[in-house]
mmCIF file with all atom_site columns, C-alpha atoms in Angstrom:
data_model
loop_
_atom_site.group_PDB
_atom_site.id
_atom_site.type_symbol
_atom_site.label_atom_id
_atom_site.label_alt_id
_atom_site.label_comp_id
_atom_site.label_asym_id
_atom_site.label_entity_id
_atom_site.label_seq_id
_atom_site.pdbx_PDB_ins_code
_atom_site.Cartn_x
_atom_site.Cartn_y
_atom_site.Cartn_z
_atom_site.occupancy
_atom_site.B_iso_or_equiv
_atom_site.pdbx_formal_charge
_atom_site.auth_seq_id
_atom_site.auth_comp_id
_atom_site.auth_asym_id
_atom_site.auth_atom_id
_atom_site.pdbx_PDB_model_num
ATOM 1   C CA . UNK A 1 1   ? 77.302  83.923  81.555  1.00 0.00 ? 57  UNK A CA 1
ATOM 2   C CA . UNK A 1 2   ? 76.633  86.174  78.555  1.00 0.00 ? 58  UNK A CA 1
ATOM 3   C CA . UNK A 1 3   ? 75.717  89.031  80.890  1.00 0.00 ? 59  UNK A CA 1
ATOM 4   C CA . UNK A 1 4   ? 78.592  88.411  83.290  1.00 0.00 ? 60  UNK A CA 1
ATOM 5   C CA . UNK A 1 5   ? 81.323  88.364  80.621  1.00 0.00 ? 61  UNK A CA 1
ATOM 6   C CA . UNK A 1 6   ? 80.814  91.951  79.357  1.00 0.00 ? 62  UNK A CA 1
ATOM 7   C CA . UNK A 1 7   ? 80.619  93.153  82.971  1.00 0.00 ? 63  UNK A CA 1
ATOM 8   C CA . UNK A 1 8   ? 83.849  91.378  83.789  1.00 0.00 ? 64  UNK A CA 1
ATOM 9   C CA . UNK A 1 9   ? 85.604  92.932  80.801  1.00 0.00 ? 65  UNK A CA 1
ATOM 10  C CA . UNK A 1 10  ? 84.515  96.331  82.118  1.00 0.00 ? 66  UNK A CA 1
ATOM 11  C CA . UNK A 1 11  ? 85.878  95.430  85.573  1.00 0.00 ? 67  UNK A CA 1
ATOM 12  C CA . UNK A 1 12  ? 89.276  94.597  84.026  1.00 0.00 ? 68  UNK A CA 1
ATOM 13  C CA . UNK A 1 13  ? 89.287  97.901  82.142  1.00 0.00 ? 69  UNK A CA 1
ATOM 14  C CA . UNK A 1 14  ? 88.354  99.744  85.343  1.00 0.00 ? 70  UNK A CA 1
ATOM 15  C CA . UNK A 1 15  ? 91.165  98.056  87.285  1.00 0.00 ? 71  UNK A CA 1
ATOM 16  C CA . UNK A 1 16  ? 93.652  98.881  84.532  1.00 0.00 ? 72  UNK A CA 1
ATOM 17  C CA . UNK A 1 17  ? 92.535  102.536 84.431  1.00 0.00 ? 73  UNK A CA 1
ATOM 18  C CA . UNK A 1 18  ? 92.511  102.858 88.208  1.00 0.00 ? 74  UNK A CA 1
ATOM 19  C CA . UNK A 1 19  ? 96.147  101.780 88.410  1.00 0.00 ? 75  UNK A CA 1
ATOM 20  C CA . UNK A 1 20  ? 97.369  104.352 85.883  1.00 0.00 ? 76  UNK A CA 1
ATOM 21  C CA . UNK A 1 21  ? 100.382 106.258 87.286  1.00 0.00 ? 77  UNK A CA 1
ATOM 22  C CA . UNK A 1 22  ? 100.397 104.047 90.392  1.00 0.00 ? 78  UNK A CA 1
ATOM 23  C CA . UNK A 1 23  ? 103.754 102.760 91.586  1.00 0.00 ? 79  UNK A CA 1
ATOM 24  C CA . UNK A 1 24  ? 102.567 100.063 93.993  1.00 0.00 ? 80  UNK A CA 1
ATOM 25  C CA . UNK A 1 25  ? 99.447  98.039  94.750  1.00 0.00 ? 81  UNK A CA 1
ATOM 26  C CA . UNK A 1 26  ? 99.449  96.939  98.394  1.00 0.00 ? 82  UNK A CA 1
ATOM 27  C CA . UNK A 1 27  ? 97.302  94.107  99.744  1.00 0.00 ? 83  UNK A CA 1
ATOM 28  C CA . UNK A 1 28  ? 97.274  94.255  103.536 1.00 0.00 ? 84  UNK A CA 1
ATOM 29  C CA . UNK A 1 29  ? 96.482  92.126  106.540 1.00 0.00 ? 85  UNK A CA 1
ATOM 30  C CA . UNK A 1 30  ? 93.436  90.023  107.313 1.00 0.00 ? 86  UNK A CA 1
ATOM 31  C CA . UNK A 1 31  ? 92.854  86.425  106.322 1.00 0.00 ? 87  UNK A CA 1
ATOM 32  C CA . UNK A 1 32  ? 92.457  87.175  102.646 1.00 0.00 ? 88  UNK A CA 1
ATOM 33  C CA . UNK A 1 33  ? 94.288  84.051  101.516 1.00 0.00 ? 89  UNK A CA 1
ATOM 34  C CA . UNK A 1 34  ? 91.901  81.388  102.743 1.00 0.00 ? 90  UNK A CA 1
ATOM 35  C CA . UNK A 1 35  ? 88.822  79.938  101.091 1.00 0.00 ? 91  UNK A CA 1
ATOM 36  C CA . UNK A 1 36  ? 86.655  79.677  104.184 1.00 0.00 ? 92  UNK A CA 1
ATOM 37  C CA . UNK A 1 37  ? 83.167  80.853  103.229 1.00 0.00 ? 93  UNK A CA 1
ATOM 38  C CA . UNK A 1 38  ? 84.011  81.936  99.681  1.00 0.00 ? 94  UNK A CA 1
ATOM 39  C CA . UNK A 1 39  ? 84.326  80.397  96.248  1.00 0.00 ? 95  UNK A CA 1
ATOM 40  C CA . UNK A 1 40  ? 87.452  80.656  94.073  1.00 0.00 ? 96  UNK A CA 1
ATOM 41  C CA . UNK A 1 41  ? 85.789  83.233  91.840  1.00 0.00 ? 97  UNK A CA 1
ATOM 42  C CA . UNK A 1 42  ? 85.182  85.597  94.750  1.00 0.00 ? 98  UNK A CA 1
ATOM 43  C CA . UNK A 1 43  ? 88.109  87.277  96.512  1.00 0.00 ? 99  UNK A CA 1
ATOM 44  C CA . UNK A 1 44  ? 90.903  85.101  95.099  1.00 0.00 ? 100 UNK A CA 1
ATOM 45  C CA . UNK A 1 45  ? 89.944  85.893  91.531  1.00 0.00 ? 101 UNK A CA 1
ATOM 46  C CA . UNK A 1 46  ? 89.771  89.608  92.406  1.00 0.00 ? 102 UNK A CA 1
ATOM 47  C CA . UNK A 1 47  ? 93.215  89.476  94.017  1.00 0.00 ? 103 UNK A CA 1
ATOM 48  C CA . UNK A 1 48  ? 94.695  87.886  90.900  1.00 0.00 ? 104 UNK A CA 1
ATOM 49  C CA . UNK A 1 49  ? 92.847  90.298  88.601  1.00 0.00 ? 105 UNK A CA 1
ATOM 50  C CA . UNK A 1 50  ? 94.199  93.357  90.400  1.00 0.00 ? 106 UNK A CA 1
ATOM 51  C CA . UNK A 1 51  ? 97.681  91.829  90.644  1.00 0.00 ? 107 UNK A CA 1
ATOM 52  C CA . UNK A 1 52  ? 97.727  91.163  86.900  1.00 0.00 ? 108 UNK A CA 1
ATOM 53  C CA . UNK A 1 53  ? 96.379  94.630  86.110  1.00 0.00 ? 109 UNK A CA 1
ATOM 54  C CA . UNK A 1 54  ? 99.131  96.104  88.288  1.00 0.00 ? 110 UNK A CA 1
ATOM 55  C CA . UNK A 1 55  ? 101.821 94.116  86.499  1.00 0.00 ? 111 UNK A CA 1
ATOM 56  C CA . UNK A 1 56  ? 100.444 95.205  83.121  1.00 0.00 ? 112 UNK A CA 1
ATOM 57  C CA . UNK A 1 57  ? 100.746 98.803  84.377  1.00 0.00 ? 113 UNK A CA 1
ATOM 58  C CA . UNK A 1 58  ? 104.329 98.081  85.540  1.00 0.00 ? 114 UNK A CA 1
ATOM 59  C CA . UNK A 1 59  ? 103.174 98.693  89.065  1.00 0.00 ? 115 UNK A CA 1
ATOM 60  C CA . UNK A 1 60  ? 104.755 96.697  91.899  1.00 0.00 ? 116 UNK A CA 1
ATOM 61  C CA . UNK A 1 61  ? 102.523 94.378  93.939  1.00 0.00 ? 117 UNK A CA 1
ATOM 62  C CA . UNK A 1 62  ? 103.041 93.847  97.671  1.00 0.00 ? 118 UNK A CA 1
ATOM 63  C CA . UNK A 1 63  ? 101.285 91.565  100.145 1.00 0.00 ? 119 UNK A CA 1
ATOM 64  C CA . UNK A 1 64  ? 101.871 92.976  103.655 1.00 0.00 ? 120 UNK A CA 1
ATOM 65  C CA . UNK A 1 65  ? 101.277 90.889  106.772 1.00 0.00 ? 121 UNK A CA 1
ATOM 66  C CA . UNK A 1 66  ? 98.596  88.834  105.055 1.00 0.00 ? 122 UNK A CA 1
ATOM 67  C CA . UNK A 1 67  ? 96.959  85.891  106.722 1.00 0.00 ? 123 UNK A CA 1
ATOM 68  C CA . UNK A 1 68  ? 96.104  82.618  105.123 1.00 0.00 ? 124 UNK A CA 1
ATOM 69  C CA . UNK A 1 69  ? 95.045  79.106  105.929 1.00 0.00 ? 125 UNK A CA 1
ATOM 70  C CA . UNK A 1 70  ? 94.156  75.908  104.176 1.00 0.00 ? 126 UNK A CA 1
ATOM 71  C CA . UNK A 1 71  ? 92.900  76.341  100.620 1.00 0.00 ? 127 UNK A CA 1
ATOM 72  C CA . UNK A 1 72  ? 90.672  73.400  99.756  1.00 0.00 ? 128 UNK A CA 1
ATOM 73  C CA . UNK A 1 73  ? 89.611  74.245  96.224  1.00 0.00 ? 129 UNK A CA 1
ATOM 74  C CA . UNK A 1 74  ? 92.258  73.576  93.523  1.00 0.00 ? 130 UNK A CA 1
ATOM 75  C CA . UNK A 1 75  ? 91.267  76.737  91.655  1.00 0.00 ? 131 UNK A CA 1
ATOM 76  C CA . UNK A 1 76  ? 91.684  78.811  94.837  1.00 0.00 ? 132 UNK A CA 1
ATOM 77  C CA . UNK A 1 77  ? 95.160  77.353  95.301  1.00 0.00 ? 133 UNK A CA 1
ATOM 78  C CA . UNK A 1 78  ? 96.104  78.218  91.715  1.00 0.00 ? 134 UNK A CA 1
ATOM 79  C CA . UNK A 1 79  ? 94.673  81.764  91.889  1.00 0.00 ? 135 UNK A CA 1
ATOM 80  C CA . UNK A 1 80  ? 96.418  82.566  95.181  1.00 0.00 ? 136 UNK A CA 1
ATOM 81  C CA . UNK A 1 81  ? 99.722  80.995  94.119  1.00 0.00 ? 137 UNK A CA 1
ATOM 82  C CA . UNK A 1 82  ? 99.608  82.940  90.843  1.00 0.00 ? 138 UNK A CA 1
ATOM 83  C CA . UNK A 1 83  ? 98.873  86.239  92.588  1.00 0.00 ? 139 UNK A CA 1
ATOM 84  C CA . UNK A 1 84  ? 101.669 85.686  95.108  1.00 0.00 ? 140 UNK A CA 1
ATOM 85  C CA . UNK A 1 85  ? 104.101 84.904  92.293  1.00 0.00 ? 141 UNK A CA 1
ATOM 86  C CA . UNK A 1 86  ? 103.467 88.375  90.825  1.00 0.00 ? 142 UNK A CA 1
ATOM 87  C CA . UNK A 1 87  ? 104.404 90.172  94.044  1.00 0.00 ? 143 UNK A CA 1
ATOM 88  C CA . UNK A 1 88  ? 107.611 92.140  94.427  1.00 0.00 ? 144 UNK A CA 1
ATOM 89  C CA . UNK A 1 89  ? 107.257 91.777  98.208  1.00 0.00 ? 145 UNK A CA 1
ATOM 90  C CA . UNK A 1 90  ? 105.375 89.397  100.510 1.00 0.00 ? 146 UNK A CA 1
ATOM 91  C CA . UNK A 1 91  ? 105.126 89.089  104.269 1.00 0.00 ? 147 UNK A CA 1
ATOM 92  C CA . UNK A 1 92  ? 102.778 87.068  106.463 1.00 0.00 ? 148 UNK A CA 1
ATOM 93  C CA . UNK A 1 93  ? 101.114 87.776  109.781 1.00 0.00 ? 149 UNK A CA 1
ATOM 94  C CA . UNK A 1 94  ? 102.203 84.485  111.344 1.00 0.00 ? 150 UNK A CA 1
ATOM 95  C CA . UNK A 1 95  ? 104.135 81.287  110.713 1.00 0.00 ? 151 UNK A CA 1
ATOM 96  C CA . UNK A 1 96  ? 100.938 79.277  110.188 1.00 0.00 ? 152 UNK A CA 1
ATOM 97  C CA . UNK A 1 97  ? 99.883  81.535  107.281 1.00 0.00 ? 153 UNK A CA 1
ATOM 98  C CA . UNK A 1 98  ? 103.305 81.316  105.659 1.00 0.00 ? 154 UNK A CA 1
ATOM 99  C CA . UNK A 1 99  ? 103.406 77.520  105.998 1.00 0.00 ? 155 UNK A CA 1
ATOM 100 C CA . UNK A 1 100 ? 99.898  77.129  104.536 1.00 0.00 ? 156 UNK A CA 1
ATOM 101 C CA . UNK A 1 101 ? 100.823 79.222  101.509 1.00 0.00 ? 157 UNK A CA 1
ATOM 102 C CA . UNK A 1 102 ? 104.118 77.388  101.121 1.00 0.00 ? 158 UNK A CA 1
ATOM 103 C CA . UNK A 1 103 ? 102.129 74.129  101.029 1.00 0.00 ? 159 UNK A CA 1
ATOM 104 C CA . UNK A 1 104 ? 100.292 75.240  97.853  1.00 0.00 ? 160 UNK A CA 1
ATOM 105 C CA . UNK A 1 105 ? 103.585 75.745  96.047  1.00 0.00 ? 161 UNK A CA 1
ATOM 106 C CA . UNK A 1 106 ? 104.267 79.419  96.732  1.00 0.00 ? 162 UNK A CA 1
ATOM 107 C CA . UNK A 1 107 ? 107.940 79.690  97.673  1.00 0.00 ? 163 UNK A CA 1
ATOM 108 C CA . UNK A 1 108 ? 107.708 81.550  100.968 1.00 0.00 ? 164 UNK A CA 1
ATOM 109 C CA . UNK A 1 109 ? 111.151 80.652  102.365 1.00 0.00 ? 165 UNK A CA 1
ATOM 110 C CA . UNK A 1 110 ? 112.528 84.198  101.970 1.00 0.00 ? 166 UNK A CA 1
ATOM 111 C CA . UNK A 1 111 ? 109.313 85.941  103.036 1.00 0.00 ? 167 UNK A CA 1
ATOM 112 C CA . UNK A 1 112 ? 109.323 87.539  106.511 1.00 0.00 ? 168 UNK A CA 1
ATOM 113 C CA . UNK A 1 113 ? 106.682 87.284  109.211 1.00 0.00 ? 169 UNK A CA 1
ATOM 114 C CA . UNK A 1 114 ? 105.272 90.483  110.708 1.00 0.00 ? 170 UNK A CA 1
ATOM 115 C CA . UNK A 1 115 ? 102.151 90.699  112.872 1.00 0.00 ? 171 UNK A CA 1
ATOM 116 C CA . UNK A 1 116 ? 98.905  91.932  111.338 1.00 0.00 ? 172 UNK A CA 1
ATOM 117 C CA . UNK A 1 117 ? 99.255  95.676  110.755 1.00 0.00 ? 173 UNK A CA 1
ATOM 118 C CA . UNK A 1 118 ? 95.991  96.672  112.448 1.00 0.00 ? 174 UNK A CA 1
ATOM 119 C CA . UNK A 1 119 ? 95.835  94.284  115.382 1.00 0.00 ? 175 UNK A CA 1
ATOM 120 C CA . UNK A 1 120 ? 99.487  94.552  116.403 1.00 0.00 ? 176 UNK A CA 1
ATOM 121 C CA . UNK A 1 121 ? 99.469  98.341  116.835 1.00 0.00 ? 177 UNK A CA 1
ATOM 122 C CA . UNK A 1 122 ? 100.375 99.264  120.395 1.00 0.00 ? 178 UNK A CA 1
ATOM 123 C CA . UNK A 1 123 ? 98.064  101.789 122.073 1.00 0.00 ? 179 UNK A CA 1
ATOM 124 C CA . UNK A 1 124 ? 101.054 103.026 124.096 1.00 0.00 ? 180 UNK A CA 1
ATOM 125 C CA . UNK A 1 125 ? 102.460 104.524 120.891 1.00 0.00 ? 181 UNK A CA 1
ATOM 126 C CA . UNK A 1 126 ? 99.462  106.815 120.492 1.00 0.00 ? 182 UNK A CA 1
ATOM 127 C CA . UNK A 1 127 ? 100.087 110.475 121.356 1.00 0.00 ? 183 UNK A CA 1
ATOM 128 C CA . UNK A 1 128 ? 98.523  111.857 124.515 1.00 0.00 ? 184 UNK A CA 1
ATOM 129 C CA . UNK A 1 129 ? 95.080  113.323 124.046 1.00 0.00 ? 185 UNK A CA 1
ATOM 130 C CA . UNK A 1 130 ? 93.261  115.793 126.307 1.00 0.00 ? 186 UNK A CA 1
ATOM 131 C CA . UNK A 1 131 ? 90.125  113.721 125.698 1.00 0.00 ? 187 UNK A CA 1
ATOM 132 C CA . UNK A 1 132 ? 91.589  110.338 126.643 1.00 0.00 ? 188 UNK A CA 1
ATOM 133 C CA . UNK A 1 133 ? 89.803  110.090 130.022 1.00 0.00 ? 189 UNK A CA 1
ATOM 134 C CA . UNK A 1 134 ? 86.378  111.138 128.756 1.00 0.00 ? 190 UNK A CA 1
ATOM 135 C CA . UNK A 1 135 ? 83.501  108.766 129.436 1.00 0.00 ? 191 UNK A CA 1
ATOM 136 C CA . UNK A 1 136 ? 81.696  109.177 126.105 1.00 0.00 ? 192 UNK A CA 1
ATOM 137 C CA . UNK A 1 137 ? 82.117  106.513 123.474 1.00 0.00 ? 193 UNK A CA 1
ATOM 138 C CA . UNK A 1 138 ? 83.256  107.750 120.072 1.00 0.00 ? 194 UNK A CA 1
ATOM 139 C CA . UNK A 1 139 ? 83.137  105.859 116.816 1.00 0.00 ? 195 UNK A CA 1
ATOM 140 C CA . UNK A 1 140 ? 85.405  107.099 114.042 1.00 0.00 ? 196 UNK A CA 1
ATOM 141 C CA . UNK A 1 141 ? 84.515  106.476 110.442 1.00 0.00 ? 197 UNK A CA 1
#
């Protein structure tokens, strides 16, 4: 613990510095608001830390099309609820996610539902490419 505490203080300072002159911190998509396979002091703590650092910098926080499910650990529920309460805007990828987060006490009644930003993108909206019918596989990084 005595080693971890100074490191964590440095992480808070880094987050605060990183958000200097930033107008909005956006958390997007995925199932980030569930505790499957993680402890409360993993991702949920990080989400709250960055949300608090953003608020201290007077930077808006937005959760866009986030997914969530049951949160079993009481500390996870508190961390996620606290982070969501700091957001200027929240939307969820599906009704199930919104209902799960409402069940932990986050008031989601006015929050819209929009599909996950990455997985709902229609390939038909992509511009035509002269290379579209090529047989080689390409991986973009």
